[in-house]
mmCIF file with all atom_site columns, C-alpha atoms in Angstrom:
data_model
loop_
_atom_site.group_PDB
_atom_site.id
_atom_site.type_symbol
_atom_site.label_atom_id
_atom_site.label_alt_id
_atom_site.label_comp_id
_atom_site.label_asym_id
_atom_site.label_entity_id
_atom_site.label_seq_id
_atom_site.pdbx_PDB_ins_code
_atom_site.Cartn_x
_atom_site.Cartn_y
_atom_site.Cartn_z
_atom_site.occupancy
_atom_site.B_iso_or_equiv
_atom_site.pdbx_formal_charge
_atom_site.auth_seq_id
_atom_site.auth_comp_id
_atom_site.auth_asym_id
_atom_site.auth_atom_id
_atom_site.pdbx_PDB_model_num
ATOM 1   C CA . ALA C 1 1   ? 92.955  104.905 115.762 1.00 81.00 ? 1   ALA C CA 1
ATOM 2   C CA . GLN C 1 2   ? 91.854  102.260 113.332 1.00 85.00 ? 2   GLN C CA 1
ATOM 3   C CA . ASP C 1 3   ? 91.864  98.554  114.098 1.00 93.00 ? 3   ASP C CA 1
ATOM 4   C CA . LEU C 1 4   ? 92.358  95.910  111.430 1.00 96.00 ? 4   LEU C CA 1
ATOM 5   C CA . VAL C 1 5   ? 91.545  92.257  112.037 1.00 97.00 ? 5   VAL C CA 1
ATOM 6   C CA . GLU C 1 6   ? 92.345  89.593  109.468 1.00 98.00 ? 6   GLU C CA 1
ATOM 7   C CA . SER C 1 7   ? 90.612  86.230  109.181 1.00 98.00 ? 7   SER C CA 1
ATOM 8   C CA . GLY C 1 8   ? 90.115  83.398  106.737 1.00 98.00 ? 8   GLY C CA 1
ATOM 9   C CA . GLY C 1 9   ? 93.537  81.788  106.776 1.00 98.00 ? 9   GLY C CA 1
ATOM 10  C CA . GLY C 1 10  ? 94.030  78.047  106.928 1.00 98.00 ? 10  GLY C CA 1
ATOM 11  C CA . SER C 1 11  ? 95.591  75.054  105.252 1.00 98.00 ? 11  SER C CA 1
ATOM 12  C CA . VAL C 1 12  ? 94.889  74.185  101.640 1.00 98.00 ? 12  VAL C CA 1
ATOM 13  C CA . GLN C 1 13  ? 96.403  72.007  98.960  1.00 98.00 ? 13  GLN C CA 1
ATOM 14  C CA . SER C 1 14  ? 98.163  73.384  95.925  1.00 98.00 ? 14  SER C CA 1
ATOM 15  C CA . GLY C 1 15  ? 95.619  74.605  93.377  1.00 98.00 ? 15  GLY C CA 1
ATOM 16  C CA . GLY C 1 16  ? 93.066  75.409  96.055  1.00 98.00 ? 16  GLY C CA 1
ATOM 17  C CA . SER C 1 17  ? 91.434  78.684  97.058  1.00 98.00 ? 17  SER C CA 1
ATOM 18  C CA . LEU C 1 18  ? 90.947  80.786  100.160 1.00 98.00 ? 18  LEU C CA 1
ATOM 19  C CA . ARG C 1 19  ? 89.239  84.086  100.858 1.00 98.00 ? 19  ARG C CA 1
ATOM 20  C CA . LEU C 1 20  ? 90.788  86.357  103.442 1.00 98.00 ? 20  LEU C CA 1
ATOM 21  C CA . SER C 1 21  ? 88.950  89.178  105.191 1.00 98.00 ? 21  SER C CA 1
ATOM 22  C CA . CYS C 1 22  ? 90.250  92.382  106.743 1.00 98.00 ? 22  CYS C CA 1
ATOM 23  C CA . LEU C 1 23  ? 87.716  94.000  109.055 1.00 97.00 ? 23  LEU C CA 1
ATOM 24  C CA . ARG C 1 24  ? 88.178  97.710  109.705 1.00 95.00 ? 24  ARG C CA 1
ATOM 25  C CA . SER C 1 25  ? 86.911  99.177  112.971 1.00 90.00 ? 25  SER C CA 1
ATOM 26  C CA . GLY C 1 26  ? 87.462  102.268 115.049 1.00 84.00 ? 26  GLY C CA 1
ATOM 27  C CA . TYR C 1 27  ? 88.144  105.538 113.214 1.00 78.00 ? 27  TYR C CA 1
ATOM 28  C CA . ARG C 1 28  ? 87.853  104.998 109.462 1.00 79.00 ? 28  ARG C CA 1
ATOM 29  C CA . ALA C 1 29  ? 88.808  107.814 107.143 1.00 83.00 ? 29  ALA C CA 1
ATOM 30  C CA . SER C 1 30  ? 86.604  108.304 104.089 1.00 85.00 ? 30  SER C CA 1
ATOM 31  C CA . SER C 1 31  ? 89.718  108.443 101.894 1.00 89.00 ? 31  SER C CA 1
ATOM 32  C CA . TYR C 1 32  ? 91.928  105.425 102.404 1.00 93.00 ? 32  TYR C CA 1
ATOM 33  C CA . CYS C 1 33  ? 94.224  102.856 100.890 1.00 95.00 ? 33  CYS C CA 1
ATOM 34  C CA . ILE C 1 34  ? 94.239  99.239  102.075 1.00 96.00 ? 34  ILE C CA 1
ATOM 35  C CA . SER C 1 35  ? 96.974  96.757  101.217 1.00 97.00 ? 35  SER C CA 1
ATOM 36  C CA . TRP C 1 36  ? 97.359  93.051  101.714 1.00 98.00 ? 36  TRP C CA 1
ATOM 37  C CA . TRP C 1 37  ? 100.892 91.939  102.535 1.00 98.00 ? 37  TRP C CA 1
ATOM 38  C CA . HIS C 1 38  ? 102.469 88.503  102.358 1.00 98.00 ? 38  HIS C CA 1
ATOM 39  C CA . GLN C 1 39  ? 105.308 87.467  104.614 1.00 97.00 ? 39  GLN C CA 1
ATOM 40  C CA . ALA C 1 40  ? 106.759 84.112  103.701 1.00 96.00 ? 40  ALA C CA 1
ATOM 41  C CA . PRO C 1 41  ? 108.814 82.256  106.336 1.00 93.00 ? 41  PRO C CA 1
ATOM 42  C CA . GLY C 1 42  ? 112.249 83.852  106.627 1.00 94.00 ? 42  GLY C CA 1
ATOM 43  C CA . LYS C 1 43  ? 111.491 86.551  104.042 1.00 96.00 ? 43  LYS C CA 1
ATOM 44  C CA . GLU C 1 44  ? 110.563 90.212  104.057 1.00 96.00 ? 44  GLU C CA 1
ATOM 45  C CA . ARG C 1 45  ? 106.980 91.351  103.955 1.00 97.00 ? 45  ARG C CA 1
ATOM 46  C CA . GLN C 1 46  ? 105.771 92.100  100.415 1.00 97.00 ? 46  GLN C CA 1
ATOM 47  C CA . GLY C 1 47  ? 102.749 94.074  99.316  1.00 97.00 ? 47  GLY C CA 1
ATOM 48  C CA . ILE C 1 48  ? 100.618 91.993  96.976  1.00 98.00 ? 48  ILE C CA 1
ATOM 49  C CA . ALA C 1 49  ? 97.234  93.701  96.502  1.00 98.00 ? 49  ALA C CA 1
ATOM 50  C CA . ALA C 1 50  ? 95.889  97.174  97.195  1.00 97.00 ? 50  ALA C CA 1
ATOM 51  C CA . ILE C 1 51  ? 92.586  98.996  96.871  1.00 97.00 ? 51  ILE C CA 1
ATOM 52  C CA . ASP C 1 52  ? 91.682  102.584 97.634  1.00 94.00 ? 52  ASP C CA 1
ATOM 53  C CA . SER C 1 53  ? 88.546  104.555 98.391  1.00 92.00 ? 53  SER C CA 1
ATOM 54  C CA . ASP C 1 54  ? 88.294  105.507 94.693  1.00 91.00 ? 54  ASP C CA 1
ATOM 55  C CA . GLY C 1 55  ? 88.048  101.816 93.796  1.00 91.00 ? 55  GLY C CA 1
ATOM 56  C CA . ARG C 1 56  ? 91.436  101.634 92.103  1.00 93.00 ? 56  ARG C CA 1
ATOM 57  C CA . VAL C 1 57  ? 93.309  98.363  92.532  1.00 96.00 ? 57  VAL C CA 1
ATOM 58  C CA . SER C 1 58  ? 96.833  97.148  91.892  1.00 96.00 ? 58  SER C CA 1
ATOM 59  C CA . TYR C 1 59  ? 98.656  93.846  92.271  1.00 97.00 ? 59  TYR C CA 1
ATOM 60  C CA . ALA C 1 60  ? 102.144 92.487  92.570  1.00 97.00 ? 60  ALA C CA 1
ATOM 61  C CA . ASP C 1 61  ? 103.215 90.493  89.524  1.00 97.00 ? 61  ASP C CA 1
ATOM 62  C CA . SER C 1 62  ? 103.452 87.364  91.663  1.00 96.00 ? 62  SER C CA 1
ATOM 63  C CA . VAL C 1 63  ? 99.684  87.283  92.277  1.00 97.00 ? 63  VAL C CA 1
ATOM 64  C CA . LYS C 1 64  ? 98.229  89.047  89.246  1.00 97.00 ? 64  LYS C CA 1
ATOM 65  C CA . GLY C 1 65  ? 95.584  86.874  87.617  1.00 97.00 ? 65  GLY C CA 1
ATOM 66  C CA . ARG C 1 66  ? 95.280  84.624  90.677  1.00 98.00 ? 66  ARG C CA 1
ATOM 67  C CA . PHE C 1 67  ? 94.275  86.979  93.516  1.00 98.00 ? 67  PHE C CA 1
ATOM 68  C CA . THR C 1 68  ? 91.467  89.540  93.592  1.00 98.00 ? 68  THR C CA 1
ATOM 69  C CA . ILE C 1 69  ? 91.055  92.327  96.119  1.00 98.00 ? 69  ILE C CA 1
ATOM 70  C CA . SER C 1 70  ? 87.606  93.771  96.773  1.00 97.00 ? 70  SER C CA 1
ATOM 71  C CA . GLN C 1 71  ? 85.734  95.739  99.390  1.00 96.00 ? 71  GLN C CA 1
ATOM 72  C CA . ASP C 1 72  ? 82.316  95.760  101.008 1.00 94.00 ? 72  ASP C CA 1
ATOM 73  C CA . ASN C 1 73  ? 81.863  99.238  102.448 1.00 89.00 ? 73  ASN C CA 1
ATOM 74  C CA . ALA C 1 74  ? 78.668  98.278  104.276 1.00 91.00 ? 74  ALA C CA 1
ATOM 75  C CA . LYS C 1 75  ? 80.650  95.657  106.195 1.00 91.00 ? 75  LYS C CA 1
ATOM 76  C CA . SER C 1 76  ? 83.827  97.736  106.454 1.00 93.00 ? 76  SER C CA 1
ATOM 77  C CA . THR C 1 77  ? 85.679  94.719  105.119 1.00 96.00 ? 77  THR C CA 1
ATOM 78  C CA . ILE C 1 78  ? 88.367  94.229  102.505 1.00 97.00 ? 78  ILE C CA 1
ATOM 79  C CA . TYR C 1 79  ? 88.588  90.787  100.918 1.00 98.00 ? 79  TYR C CA 1
ATOM 80  C CA . LEU C 1 80  ? 91.399  88.934  99.215  1.00 98.00 ? 80  LEU C CA 1
ATOM 81  C CA . GLN C 1 81  ? 90.218  86.062  97.038  1.00 98.00 ? 81  GLN C CA 1
ATOM 82  C CA . MET C 1 82  ? 93.159  83.751  96.445  1.00 98.00 ? 82  MET C CA 1
ATOM 83  C CA . ASN C 1 83  ? 92.887  81.141  93.688  1.00 98.00 ? 83  ASN C CA 1
ATOM 84  C CA . SER C 1 84  ? 95.372  78.682  92.177  1.00 98.00 ? 84  SER C CA 1
ATOM 85  C CA . LEU C 1 85  ? 97.411  78.704  95.352  1.00 98.00 ? 85  LEU C CA 1
ATOM 86  C CA . VAL C 1 86  ? 100.946 77.330  95.271  1.00 97.00 ? 86  VAL C CA 1
ATOM 87  C CA . PRO C 1 87  ? 103.288 76.405  98.132  1.00 97.00 ? 87  PRO C CA 1
ATOM 88  C CA . GLU C 1 88  ? 105.150 79.704  97.654  1.00 96.00 ? 88  GLU C CA 1
ATOM 89  C CA . ASP C 1 89  ? 101.999 81.491  98.819  1.00 98.00 ? 89  ASP C CA 1
ATOM 90  C CA . THR C 1 90  ? 102.495 80.035  102.289 1.00 98.00 ? 90  THR C CA 1
ATOM 91  C CA . GLY C 1 91  ? 102.974 82.642  104.990 1.00 98.00 ? 91  GLY C CA 1
ATOM 92  C CA . THR C 1 92  ? 101.295 85.268  107.099 1.00 98.00 ? 92  THR C CA 1
ATOM 93  C CA . TYR C 1 93  ? 98.925  87.675  105.392 1.00 98.00 ? 93  TYR C CA 1
ATOM 94  C CA . VAL C 1 94  ? 98.528  91.092  106.944 1.00 98.00 ? 94  VAL C CA 1
ATOM 95  C CA . CYS C 1 95  ? 96.450  94.104  105.940 1.00 97.00 ? 95  CYS C CA 1
ATOM 96  C CA . SER C 1 96  ? 97.436  97.723  106.351 1.00 97.00 ? 96  SER C CA 1
ATOM 97  C CA . ALA C 1 97  ? 95.552  101.006 106.098 1.00 96.00 ? 97  ALA C CA 1
ATOM 98  C CA . GLY C 1 98  ? 96.745  104.451 105.170 1.00 94.00 ? 98  GLY C CA 1
ATOM 99  C CA . PRO C 1 99  ? 95.662  107.687 103.497 1.00 92.00 ? 99  PRO C CA 1
ATOM 100 C CA . ASN C 1 100 ? 94.529  108.225 99.936  1.00 90.00 ? 100 ASN C CA 1
ATOM 101 C CA . PRO C 1 101 ? 95.399  111.756 98.824  1.00 84.00 ? 101 PRO C CA 1
ATOM 102 C CA . GLY C 1 102 ? 92.818  111.529 96.040  1.00 79.00 ? 102 GLY C CA 1
ATOM 103 C CA . GLY C 1 103 ? 92.880  113.281 92.700  1.00 74.00 ? 103 GLY C CA 1
ATOM 104 C CA . PRO C 1 104 ? 95.127  112.065 89.894  1.00 75.00 ? 104 PRO C CA 1
ATOM 105 C CA . GLN C 1 105 ? 97.853  110.984 92.313  1.00 76.00 ? 105 GLN C CA 1
ATOM 106 C CA . THR C 1 106 ? 97.624  107.268 93.005  1.00 82.00 ? 106 THR C CA 1
ATOM 107 C CA . SER C 1 107 ? 97.858  105.990 96.562  1.00 90.00 ? 107 SER C CA 1
ATOM 108 C CA . HIS C 1 108 ? 99.405  102.624 95.683  1.00 92.00 ? 108 HIS C CA 1
ATOM 109 C CA . SER C 1 109 ? 101.315 100.689 93.081  1.00 90.00 ? 109 SER C CA 1
ATOM 110 C CA . TYR C 1 110 ? 102.046 97.008  92.506  1.00 93.00 ? 110 TYR C CA 1
ATOM 111 C CA . GLY C 1 111 ? 99.897  96.076  95.486  1.00 92.00 ? 111 GLY C CA 1
ATOM 112 C CA . SER C 1 112 ? 101.498 98.368  98.083  1.00 94.00 ? 112 SER C CA 1
ATOM 113 C CA . CYS C 1 113 ? 99.914  101.488 99.554  1.00 93.00 ? 113 CYS C CA 1
ATOM 114 C CA . TYR C 1 114 ? 102.345 104.353 100.000 1.00 91.00 ? 114 TYR C CA 1
ATOM 115 C CA . GLY C 1 115 ? 100.763 105.195 103.364 1.00 90.00 ? 115 GLY C CA 1
ATOM 116 C CA . ARG C 1 116 ? 100.647 102.464 106.011 1.00 93.00 ? 116 ARG C CA 1
ATOM 117 C CA . ASP C 1 117 ? 99.559  103.950 109.295 1.00 93.00 ? 117 ASP C CA 1
ATOM 118 C CA . TYR C 1 118 ? 97.750  100.938 110.715 1.00 95.00 ? 118 TYR C CA 1
ATOM 119 C CA . TRP C 1 119 ? 98.469  97.213  110.653 1.00 97.00 ? 119 TRP C CA 1
ATOM 120 C CA . GLY C 1 120 ? 96.603  94.083  111.588 1.00 97.00 ? 120 GLY C CA 1
ATOM 121 C CA . LYS C 1 121 ? 98.216  91.067  113.255 1.00 97.00 ? 121 LYS C CA 1
ATOM 122 C CA . GLY C 1 122 ? 97.801  88.734  110.324 1.00 98.00 ? 122 GLY C CA 1
ATOM 123 C CA . THR C 1 123 ? 96.314  85.391  109.409 1.00 98.00 ? 123 THR C CA 1
ATOM 124 C CA . LEU C 1 124 ? 98.330  82.296  108.504 1.00 98.00 ? 124 LEU C CA 1
ATOM 125 C CA . VAL C 1 125 ? 97.997  80.499  105.170 1.00 98.00 ? 125 VAL C CA 1
ATOM 126 C CA . THR C 1 126 ? 99.650  77.154  104.524 1.00 98.00 ? 126 THR C CA 1
ATOM 127 C CA . VAL C 1 127 ? 99.662  75.655  101.025 1.00 98.00 ? 127 VAL C CA 1
ATOM 128 C CA . SER C 1 128 ? 100.850 72.069  100.720 1.00 97.00 ? 128 SER C CA 1
ATOM 129 C CA . SER C 1 129 ? 102.030 70.394  97.526  1.00 94.00 ? 129 SER C CA 1
#
């Protein structure tokens, strides 16, 4: 099994920045897709940024141009750099991991991996106006 642990959440004012981390431990497949998900209070969880083992990335329209997903394979960590934060970005941020079939078939779109076998517990972000 793979464990995912998120960190880096906190409170920030509108217009500020935060960098979230998702540390992968345990069994880690060489082909993978990692997503960051945002769950606003009282709303459904939404995929916002994804990256796969081929280095391909995708974003939800709501964060495109503001958030950047990246990975440090040596540290087994996926990052989410969040800039120009607005109060609507408030919520719990969770990362998920799943398979990447490889080849021409993509493993994610609009920030959501198709495979989501493992989930972290999340980190809370609060953006005040």
